[in-house]
Amino acid sequence: MRQLIAGNWKMHGMGGEAAALAGAIRAGAAGLACDLLVCPPFTQLVPVAGMLAGSTVAVGGQDCHAEAKGAHTGDISAAMLADAGARFVILGHSERRANHGETDAGVRAKAVAAIAAGLTPIVCVGETEAERTAGWETGVVGGQLSGSLPEGFSGVVAYEPVWAIGTGKTATEDDVAAMHGFIRQALVRQLGEAGSLVRILYGGSVRPANASVLLAVPEVGGALVGGASLVAEDFLAIARAARPG
Ligand code: 13P
C-alpha cells in the first residue's frame, strides 16, 4: 500500500501563506511514490482545495462535529468539510484531547459521522511521557483504539506519542516498530481482516532528516507531520523519503 504523507497545519496559515504553501506543494507533488494530504485550518479549506483541485494532493479538515447540523456554535460538520473539498479529517488529535477534553467515545462518534459524510477519518492515538515512563504505553494506546474506533471502521490511524509532538524528540526505530506492530495486532483483533488494511501513520517531530528511517519501519504506513509541513520543501523532502508501496 502506498504510504500517506499528511500535513497537519494546525492553527497556521493566513490567506497568502496558505496559498503559497499549497501552490509549492502542488508544484512538487507530481510523480511522488506516496499519497499526499494537507489539512489547513477551516478558513483555508475552500481556497486550498481550489488550488489543489486536479492535483494529486488531497485536502482534509482537523476536526469535525459528530452531528450533521444543528445548534453547535463554532463547530463544523463532516458534511461541511466534504462540501468545502475535504476528503479526510483528523480526529482525536492529542491537542484536542488535552485542550478540548475530547474523549474516546466522542472521537468514535465523530468517526462515524465522518464516514457517513464520505470522509476518511484519521484517528490519532498516543501516550504521554508519564504514561510511557510508567510502562503503560500499550495499555493507553490499546484503550484509545478500542474506545475511539467504531465497529466496521475504515480509515487511517495515526500513532503520535504526545512527548514527541513539537519537541524535536522522536520515538526510536525500535519503539516505533514495537508500537506499530502492537497497533496492527489490535486492529486485526478489533476489525478482522479489514484491520490489516488500515494505514498506521507515525507522527511526532518528523523531519526530512529522520523521515527515511521512520518511514522504513515495518507497519509504518506514512507520516502525520506538523511543523515541517509548513515548509513546502521540508514536506516534499519527507514525501520523497516514503517507501514505494
Ligand atoms: P510536529 O511534527 O510538529 O511534532 O507535530 C506532529 C503532529 O502533532 C501532527 O499531527
XYZ file of C-alpha atoms and ligand atoms in Angstrom:
255
model
C 0.000 0.000 0.000
C 1.273 3.493 -0.808
C 2.350 5.491 2.200
C 0.356 8.599 3.091
C 2.264 11.752 3.965
C -0.154 14.127 5.678
C 0.487 17.690 6.781
C -1.383 18.983 9.818
C -1.095 22.758 9.539
C -2.764 23.198 12.970
C -3.578 26.896 13.634
C -1.242 28.249 10.964
C -1.998 29.796 7.602
C -3.316 33.230 6.713
C -4.550 33.559 3.141
C -1.314 34.461 1.391
C 0.811 31.924 3.283
C -1.660 29.092 2.778
C -1.929 29.775 -0.944
C 1.849 29.935 -1.345
C 2.343 26.717 0.616
C -0.376 24.837 -1.274
C 0.982 26.084 -4.603
C 4.538 24.997 -3.805
C 3.366 21.567 -2.628
C 1.291 21.160 -5.780
C 4.273 22.057 -7.928
C 6.491 19.442 -6.261
C 3.941 16.662 -5.905
C 3.858 15.145 -9.365
C 5.415 11.724 -9.676
C 5.883 11.044 -5.953
C 5.558 7.425 -4.849
C 3.238 8.269 -1.942
C -0.182 9.834 -1.353
C -0.149 13.447 -0.145
C -2.624 15.264 2.070
C -2.723 18.731 3.603
C -5.033 19.698 6.470
C -5.283 23.501 6.668
C -7.345 25.429 9.217
C -11.060 25.633 8.405
C -10.811 29.156 6.965
C -8.350 27.975 4.310
C -10.122 24.788 3.237
C -12.011 26.218 0.284
C -9.126 28.200 -1.236
C -6.581 25.433 -0.629
C -8.934 22.784 -2.082
C -9.403 25.067 -5.079
C -5.660 25.447 -5.579
C -5.107 21.702 -5.321
C -8.060 20.656 -7.498
C -6.940 18.312 -10.243
C -3.613 17.625 -8.463
C -2.547 14.505 -6.590
C -2.696 16.329 -3.232
C -5.820 15.725 -1.125
C -7.253 18.112 1.452
C -8.569 17.352 4.939
C -10.033 19.045 7.998
C -8.547 18.965 11.507
C -11.749 18.097 13.401
C -15.494 17.789 12.894
C -18.648 17.581 14.975
C -20.425 14.270 15.488
C -23.762 15.653 14.296
C -24.625 16.569 10.720
C -26.031 20.004 11.612
C -27.632 21.907 14.457
C -27.128 24.455 17.197
C -23.392 23.932 17.781
C -21.747 27.337 17.785
C -18.206 27.262 16.484
C -18.353 23.700 15.205
C -18.106 22.269 11.691
C -19.847 19.121 10.467
C -18.224 16.377 8.421
C -20.615 17.133 5.548
C -19.451 20.771 5.603
C -15.832 19.635 5.326
C -16.736 17.439 2.362
C -18.683 20.330 0.832
C -15.563 22.514 1.180
C -13.484 19.988 -0.765
C -12.053 17.840 2.042
C -11.655 14.089 1.650
C -10.076 13.367 5.045
C -10.470 14.583 8.617
C -8.061 14.310 11.551
C -9.902 13.212 14.715
C -8.862 12.891 18.339
C -5.531 14.688 17.955
C -3.811 14.818 21.343
C -4.062 18.630 21.314
C -7.850 18.293 21.064
C -7.941 15.523 23.659
C -5.872 17.700 26.036
C -7.238 21.180 25.264
C -10.871 20.394 24.481
C -11.477 17.391 26.719
C -12.164 15.060 23.814
C -12.911 11.508 24.923
C -12.595 8.190 23.119
C -16.399 7.944 22.900
C -16.596 11.436 21.410
C -13.898 10.605 18.858
C -15.757 7.411 17.948
C -18.963 9.369 17.307
C -17.045 11.817 15.114
C -15.506 8.923 13.153
C -18.993 7.537 12.486
C -20.099 10.979 11.252
C -17.013 11.375 9.074
C -17.503 8.002 7.387
C -21.206 8.763 6.848
C -20.225 12.002 5.101
C -17.821 10.150 2.804
C -14.647 11.356 4.541
C -11.713 9.189 5.558
C -11.060 9.693 9.284
C -7.504 9.791 10.614
C -7.884 8.790 14.254
C -4.977 9.822 16.477
C -3.723 7.853 19.462
C -0.622 8.147 21.620
C 0.683 8.091 25.158
C 2.102 10.909 27.264
C 5.658 10.893 28.549
C 4.489 9.977 32.064
C 2.478 7.060 30.717
C 5.489 5.766 28.776
C 7.783 6.178 31.777
C 5.323 4.119 33.805
C 5.336 1.404 31.121
C 1.688 1.952 30.237
C 2.090 2.906 26.571
C 0.488 -0.147 25.010
C -2.323 -0.149 27.574
C -3.084 3.506 26.857
C -2.941 3.144 23.082
C -4.904 -0.125 23.162
C -7.612 1.574 25.216
C -7.743 4.532 22.821
C -8.099 2.192 19.833
C -10.876 0.117 21.341
C -12.672 3.241 22.567
C -12.218 5.512 19.540
C -12.697 3.236 16.523
C -16.289 2.392 15.650
C -17.329 -1.074 14.541
C -16.503 -1.567 10.867
C -14.017 1.335 10.963
C -12.432 2.149 7.636
C -9.860 4.898 7.703
C -6.404 5.690 8.964
C -4.838 5.536 12.439
C -2.041 7.911 13.473
C 0.277 6.987 16.331
C 1.552 10.236 17.788
C 3.354 9.897 21.111
C 2.444 13.129 22.908
C 6.007 13.654 24.125
C 7.292 13.681 20.526
C 4.893 16.339 19.220
C 6.609 19.647 18.559
C 9.506 18.726 20.844
C 12.143 17.602 18.344
C 12.220 14.234 20.159
C 11.198 11.246 18.060
C 10.495 7.719 19.098
C 13.341 5.343 18.256
C 13.008 2.947 15.346
C 12.562 0.105 17.838
C 9.845 1.946 19.771
C 8.003 2.755 16.544
C 8.313 -0.830 15.302
C 7.015 -2.188 18.617
C 4.089 0.214 18.831
C 3.048 -0.084 15.187
C 3.212 -3.878 15.474
C 1.058 -3.697 18.589
C -1.447 -1.385 16.836
C -1.646 -3.711 13.817
C -2.456 -6.677 16.059
C -5.088 -4.649 17.921
C -6.656 -3.510 14.635
C -6.913 -7.063 13.302
C -8.382 -8.246 16.605
C -10.904 -5.423 16.571
C -11.777 -5.184 12.870
C -10.895 -8.609 11.475
C -9.271 -8.796 8.047
C -10.083 -5.095 7.431
C -7.675 -4.272 10.256
C -4.763 -5.389 8.104
C -5.594 -2.703 5.509
C -5.651 0.320 7.822
C -2.672 2.614 7.248
C -0.900 3.433 10.521
C 0.874 6.800 10.335
C 3.658 7.872 12.681
C 3.607 11.462 13.918
C 5.828 13.471 16.245
C 8.753 15.632 15.086
C 9.015 14.005 11.665
C 11.616 15.969 9.693
C 13.493 15.462 6.407
C 16.481 14.239 8.454
C 14.639 11.386 10.174
C 11.900 10.597 7.642
C 13.595 7.826 5.687
C 14.461 5.910 8.868
C 10.938 6.256 10.320
C 9.169 5.515 7.030
C 11.205 2.335 6.536
C 9.928 0.778 9.790
C 7.558 -2.162 9.198
C 3.859 -1.288 9.651
C 4.519 2.441 9.227
C 2.011 3.468 6.573
C 3.088 7.096 6.350
C 3.594 10.175 8.465
C 1.446 12.859 10.078
C 3.637 15.932 10.012
C 3.119 19.137 11.995
C 5.832 21.811 11.971
C 7.731 20.511 8.941
C 4.547 20.501 6.852
C 4.537 24.322 6.950
C 7.681 24.473 4.812
C 6.947 23.109 1.328
C 10.499 21.946 0.688
C 10.630 20.039 4.002
C 7.213 18.470 3.478
C 8.177 17.392 -0.042
C 11.533 16.042 1.197
C 9.627 13.884 3.717
C 7.334 12.716 0.898
C 10.351 11.788 -1.227
C 11.586 9.616 1.638
C 8.423 7.495 1.532
C 8.845 3.799 0.858
C 7.364 2.977 -2.566
C 4.240 0.866 -1.961
P 5.187 18.010 14.897
O 5.557 17.355 13.565
O 5.299 19.493 14.870
O 5.874 17.362 16.046
O 3.608 17.725 15.094
C 3.133 16.436 14.967
C 1.652 16.485 14.988
O 1.046 16.772 16.003
C 0.943 16.182 13.724
O -0.418 15.994 13.936
